[in-house]
GROMACS .gro file of C-alpha atoms in nm:
model
  190
    1MET     CA    1  -2.904  30.763  -5.489
    2TYR     CA    2  -2.609  30.974  -5.597
    3LYS     CA    3  -2.466  31.245  -5.369
    4LEU     CA    4  -2.511  31.578  -5.538
    5THR     CA    5  -2.432  31.817  -5.255
    6ALA     CA    6  -2.113  31.951  -5.421
    7PHE     CA    7  -2.322  32.114  -5.699
    8PRO     CA    8  -2.325  32.374  -5.841
    9LYS     CA    9  -1.946  32.362  -5.864
   10GLU     CA   10  -1.698  32.597  -6.024
   11VAL     CA   11  -1.421  32.405  -6.211
   12PRO     CA   12  -1.099  32.551  -6.344
   13LEU     CA   13  -1.012  32.482  -6.712
   14ARG     CA   14  -0.680  32.452  -6.898
   15ASP     CA   15  -0.712  32.801  -7.034
   16GLY     CA   16  -0.747  32.954  -6.682
   17SER     CA   17  -1.120  33.023  -6.712
   18THR     CA   18  -1.390  32.838  -6.519
   19VAL     CA   19  -1.724  32.679  -6.588
   20THR     CA   20  -2.006  32.585  -6.352
   21LEU     CA   21  -2.098  32.223  -6.341
   22ARG     CA   22  -2.442  32.128  -6.213
   23PRO     CA   23  -2.722  31.878  -6.271
   24LEU     CA   24  -2.971  31.942  -6.549
   25SER     CA   25  -3.290  32.097  -6.414
   26GLN     CA   26  -3.652  32.116  -6.537
   27SER     CA   27  -3.589  32.485  -6.618
   28ASP     CA   28  -3.311  32.399  -6.873
   29THR     CA   29  -3.537  32.306  -7.162
   30GLU     CA   30  -3.468  32.617  -7.369
   31ALA     CA   31  -3.094  32.642  -7.280
   32LEU     CA   32  -3.041  32.264  -7.360
   33SER     CA   33  -3.222  32.305  -7.690
   34SER     CA   34  -3.007  32.612  -7.769
   35PHE     CA   35  -2.689  32.413  -7.678
   36PHE     CA   36  -2.783  32.123  -7.913
   37GLY     CA   37  -2.870  32.376  -8.184
   38ARG     CA   38  -2.504  32.499  -8.165
   39VAL     CA   39  -2.368  32.149  -8.189
   40SER     CA   40  -2.272  32.082  -8.554
   41GLU     CA   41  -2.486  31.869  -8.770
   42HIS     CA   42  -2.180  31.635  -8.821
   43ASP     CA   43  -2.154  31.582  -8.441
   44ARG     CA   44  -2.532  31.546  -8.398
   45TYR     CA   45  -2.528  31.271  -8.664
   46PHE     CA   46  -2.342  31.038  -8.431
   47LEU     CA   47  -2.570  31.087  -8.133
   48LYS     CA   48  -2.813  30.814  -8.045
   49ASP     CA   49  -3.111  31.058  -7.996
   50ASP     CA   50  -3.255  31.330  -8.218
   51VAL     CA   51  -3.143  31.614  -7.999
   52ARG     CA   52  -3.297  31.874  -8.240
   53SER     CA   53  -3.642  31.730  -8.145
   54PRO     CA   54  -3.823  31.955  -7.898
   55LYS     CA   55  -4.000  31.641  -7.765
   56VAL     CA   56  -3.676  31.476  -7.685
   57ILE     CA   57  -3.537  31.779  -7.500
   58ALA     CA   58  -3.867  31.834  -7.316
   59ARG     CA   59  -3.871  31.471  -7.207
   60TRP     CA   60  -3.509  31.487  -7.078
   61THR     CA   61  -3.585  31.797  -6.874
   62SER     CA   62  -3.929  31.699  -6.750
   63GLU     CA   63  -3.875  31.339  -6.666
   64LEU     CA   64  -3.558  31.372  -6.457
   65ASP     CA   65  -3.473  31.049  -6.278
   66PHE     CA   66  -3.124  31.096  -6.134
   67ASP     CA   67  -3.119  30.744  -6.004
   68ARG     CA   68  -3.135  30.614  -6.365
   69ALA     CA   69  -2.980  30.894  -6.569
   70LEU     CA   70  -2.769  31.163  -6.406
   71PRO     CA   71  -2.726  31.444  -6.652
   72LEU     CA   72  -2.464  31.717  -6.570
   73VAL     CA   73  -2.425  32.044  -6.772
   74ALA     CA   74  -2.134  32.283  -6.791
   75VAL     CA   75  -2.244  32.643  -6.787
   76ASP     CA   76  -2.024  32.930  -6.915
   77ASN     CA   77  -2.158  33.294  -6.909
   78GLY     CA   78  -2.506  33.168  -6.870
   79ASN     CA   79  -2.496  32.922  -7.158
   80ILE     CA   80  -2.477  32.543  -7.153
   81VAL     CA   81  -2.155  32.455  -7.322
   82ALA     CA   82  -2.149  32.088  -7.257
   83ASN     CA   83  -2.376  31.804  -7.148
   84ALA     CA   84  -2.282  31.464  -7.006
   85VAL     CA   85  -2.482  31.186  -6.850
   86LEU     CA   86  -2.423  30.879  -6.638
   87LEU     CA   87  -2.671  30.605  -6.735
   88ARG     CA   88  -2.738  30.325  -6.494
   89SER     CA   89  -2.952  30.017  -6.463
   90ARG     CA   90  -3.068  29.954  -6.105
   91HIS     CA   91  -3.134  29.574  -6.143
   92GLY     CA   92  -2.994  29.267  -6.305
   93ALA     CA   93  -2.651  29.199  -6.444
   94PHE     CA   94  -2.561  29.563  -6.519
   95ARG     CA   95  -2.656  29.719  -6.185
   96SER     CA   96  -2.283  29.770  -6.092
   97VAL     CA   97  -2.202  29.940  -6.420
   98ALA     CA   98  -2.281  30.287  -6.557
   99GLY     CA   99  -2.254  30.414  -6.905
  100LEU     CA  100  -2.119  30.764  -6.986
  101ARG     CA  101  -2.197  30.997  -7.275
  102VAL     CA  102  -2.058  31.346  -7.327
  103VAL     CA  103  -2.120  31.622  -7.581
  104VAL     CA  104  -1.919  31.945  -7.593
  105ASP     CA  105  -1.992  32.256  -7.791
  106ALA     CA  106  -1.722  32.309  -8.056
  107GLY     CA  107  -1.639  32.653  -7.917
  108SER     CA  108  -1.559  32.501  -7.576
  109ARG     CA  109  -1.341  32.209  -7.686
  110GLN     CA  110  -0.974  32.180  -7.600
  111ARG     CA  111  -1.039  32.365  -7.272
  112GLY     CA  112  -1.099  32.055  -7.055
  113VAL     CA  113  -1.474  32.102  -7.023
  114GLY     CA  114  -1.557  31.744  -7.139
  115THR     CA  115  -1.284  31.601  -6.925
  116ALA     CA  116  -1.407  31.791  -6.617
  117LEU     CA  117  -1.764  31.654  -6.677
  118MET     CA  118  -1.636  31.292  -6.724
  119LYS     CA  119  -1.429  31.316  -6.409
  120GLU     CA  120  -1.720  31.447  -6.198
  121LEU     CA  121  -1.944  31.165  -6.321
  122CYS     CA  122  -1.672  30.904  -6.261
  123ASP     CA  123  -1.628  31.046  -5.906
  124ILE     CA  124  -2.002  31.017  -5.846
  125ALA     CA  125  -2.008  30.667  -5.980
  126ALA     CA  126  -1.715  30.564  -5.747
  127ASP     CA  127  -1.886  30.735  -5.452
  128ALA     CA  128  -2.201  30.534  -5.532
  129GLU     CA  129  -1.972  30.215  -5.510
  130LEU     CA  130  -2.027  30.122  -5.875
  131GLU     CA  131  -1.763  29.885  -6.011
  132ARG     CA  132  -1.716  30.022  -6.369
  133VAL     CA  133  -1.804  30.313  -6.598
  134THR     CA  134  -1.808  30.246  -6.968
  135ALA     CA  135  -1.820  30.482  -7.278
  136GLU     CA  136  -1.842  30.423  -7.649
  137PHE     CA  137  -1.658  30.652  -7.889
  138ILE     CA  138  -1.631  30.653  -8.273
  139VAL     CA  139  -1.272  30.617  -8.388
  140GLY     CA  140  -1.171  30.889  -8.629
  141VAL     CA  141  -1.460  31.113  -8.519
  142GLN     CA  142  -1.443  31.134  -8.140
  143ASP     CA  143  -1.057  31.083  -8.092
  144ASP     CA  144  -1.036  31.377  -7.852
  145ALA     CA  145  -1.293  31.204  -7.630
  146ILE     CA  146  -1.098  30.882  -7.651
  147ALA     CA  147  -0.781  31.064  -7.547
  148ALA     CA  148  -0.958  31.243  -7.258
  149SER     CA  149  -1.100  30.917  -7.123
  150GLU     CA  150  -0.758  30.747  -7.138
  151ARG     CA  151  -0.608  31.041  -6.933
  152LEU     CA  152  -0.885  30.964  -6.679
  153GLY     CA  153  -0.779  30.597  -6.657
  154PHE     CA  154  -1.019  30.436  -6.904
  155LEU     CA  155  -0.894  30.136  -7.085
  156ARG     CA  156  -0.988  30.028  -7.432
  157SER     CA  157  -1.186  29.715  -7.360
  158GLY     CA  158  -1.263  29.642  -7.717
  159THR     CA  159  -1.321  29.767  -8.080
  160VAL     CA  160  -1.609  29.674  -8.291
  161HIS     CA  161  -1.471  29.698  -8.647
  162GLU     CA  162  -1.660  29.922  -8.887
  163LEU     CA  163  -1.977  29.928  -8.671
  164VAL     CA  164  -2.102  30.278  -8.770
  165ARG     CA  165  -2.104  30.474  -9.084
  166ASP     CA  166  -2.054  30.848  -9.126
  167GLU     CA  167  -2.274  31.085  -9.331
  168ASP     CA  168  -2.083  30.983  -9.645
  169GLY     CA  169  -2.118  30.610  -9.581
  170ARG     CA  170  -1.758  30.562  -9.468
  171PRO     CA  171  -1.728  30.297  -9.199
  172HIS     CA  172  -1.581  30.372  -8.850
  173ASP     CA  173  -1.476  30.150  -8.565
  174LEU     CA  174  -1.641  30.183  -8.232
  175ALA     CA  175  -1.403  30.191  -7.930
  176ILE     CA  176  -1.549  30.053  -7.612
  177MET     CA  177  -1.376  30.218  -7.315
  178SER     CA  178  -1.403  30.101  -6.951
  179LEU     CA  179  -1.289  30.249  -6.628
  180PRO     CA  180  -1.253  30.012  -6.335
  181LEU     CA  181  -1.350  30.200  -6.016
  182GLY     CA  182  -1.260  30.093  -5.659
  183LYS     CA  183  -0.883  30.070  -5.594
  184TRP     CA  184  -0.792  30.120  -5.965
  185TYR     CA  185  -0.967  30.457  -5.969
  186GLU     CA  186  -0.827  30.561  -5.632
  187TRP     CA  187  -0.466  30.476  -5.743
  188TRP     CA  188  -0.519  30.644  -6.080
  189GLN     CA  189  -0.610  30.976  -5.908
  190PHE     CA  190  -0.254  31.032  -5.780
   0.00000   0.00000   0.00000
């Protein structure tokens, strides 16, 4: 089980403001739905789930299992402005690895909100003695997220050429990013 005693947590951002980071709760259904409603159709197109579906949002907030999926939200002035999740398998070959996904409201980008969420989730994964965190980003679409992950110590482990297509049918590469934890992560924090 992850240690979540540090939350809620106020985190300073690049522009001098702060946001509150905390785990998603069962009472966040309406706020999470509102957040994803503000995410552009273009950005939603590249998400793996239909985040405009009330059933999807209701399932995420009612079936919380932090041992499998640890969702954190960033709250600014009472509104969710970003959502990130650490996804983990508890058995088999992938039990020492967690996947990371992050979505930031367009109005909150370039402030460090996504980076703060990614760092918190990586810290939690390191504290849980996982060996690695991975993330997948679409080249040419999610370049800011790629850059943010690289600043946190992620390495580009591979690229799948022209794996996904945008709304207009143009192909995009998928960058597979990987963050070794343990000593690498400790040293990277200096």
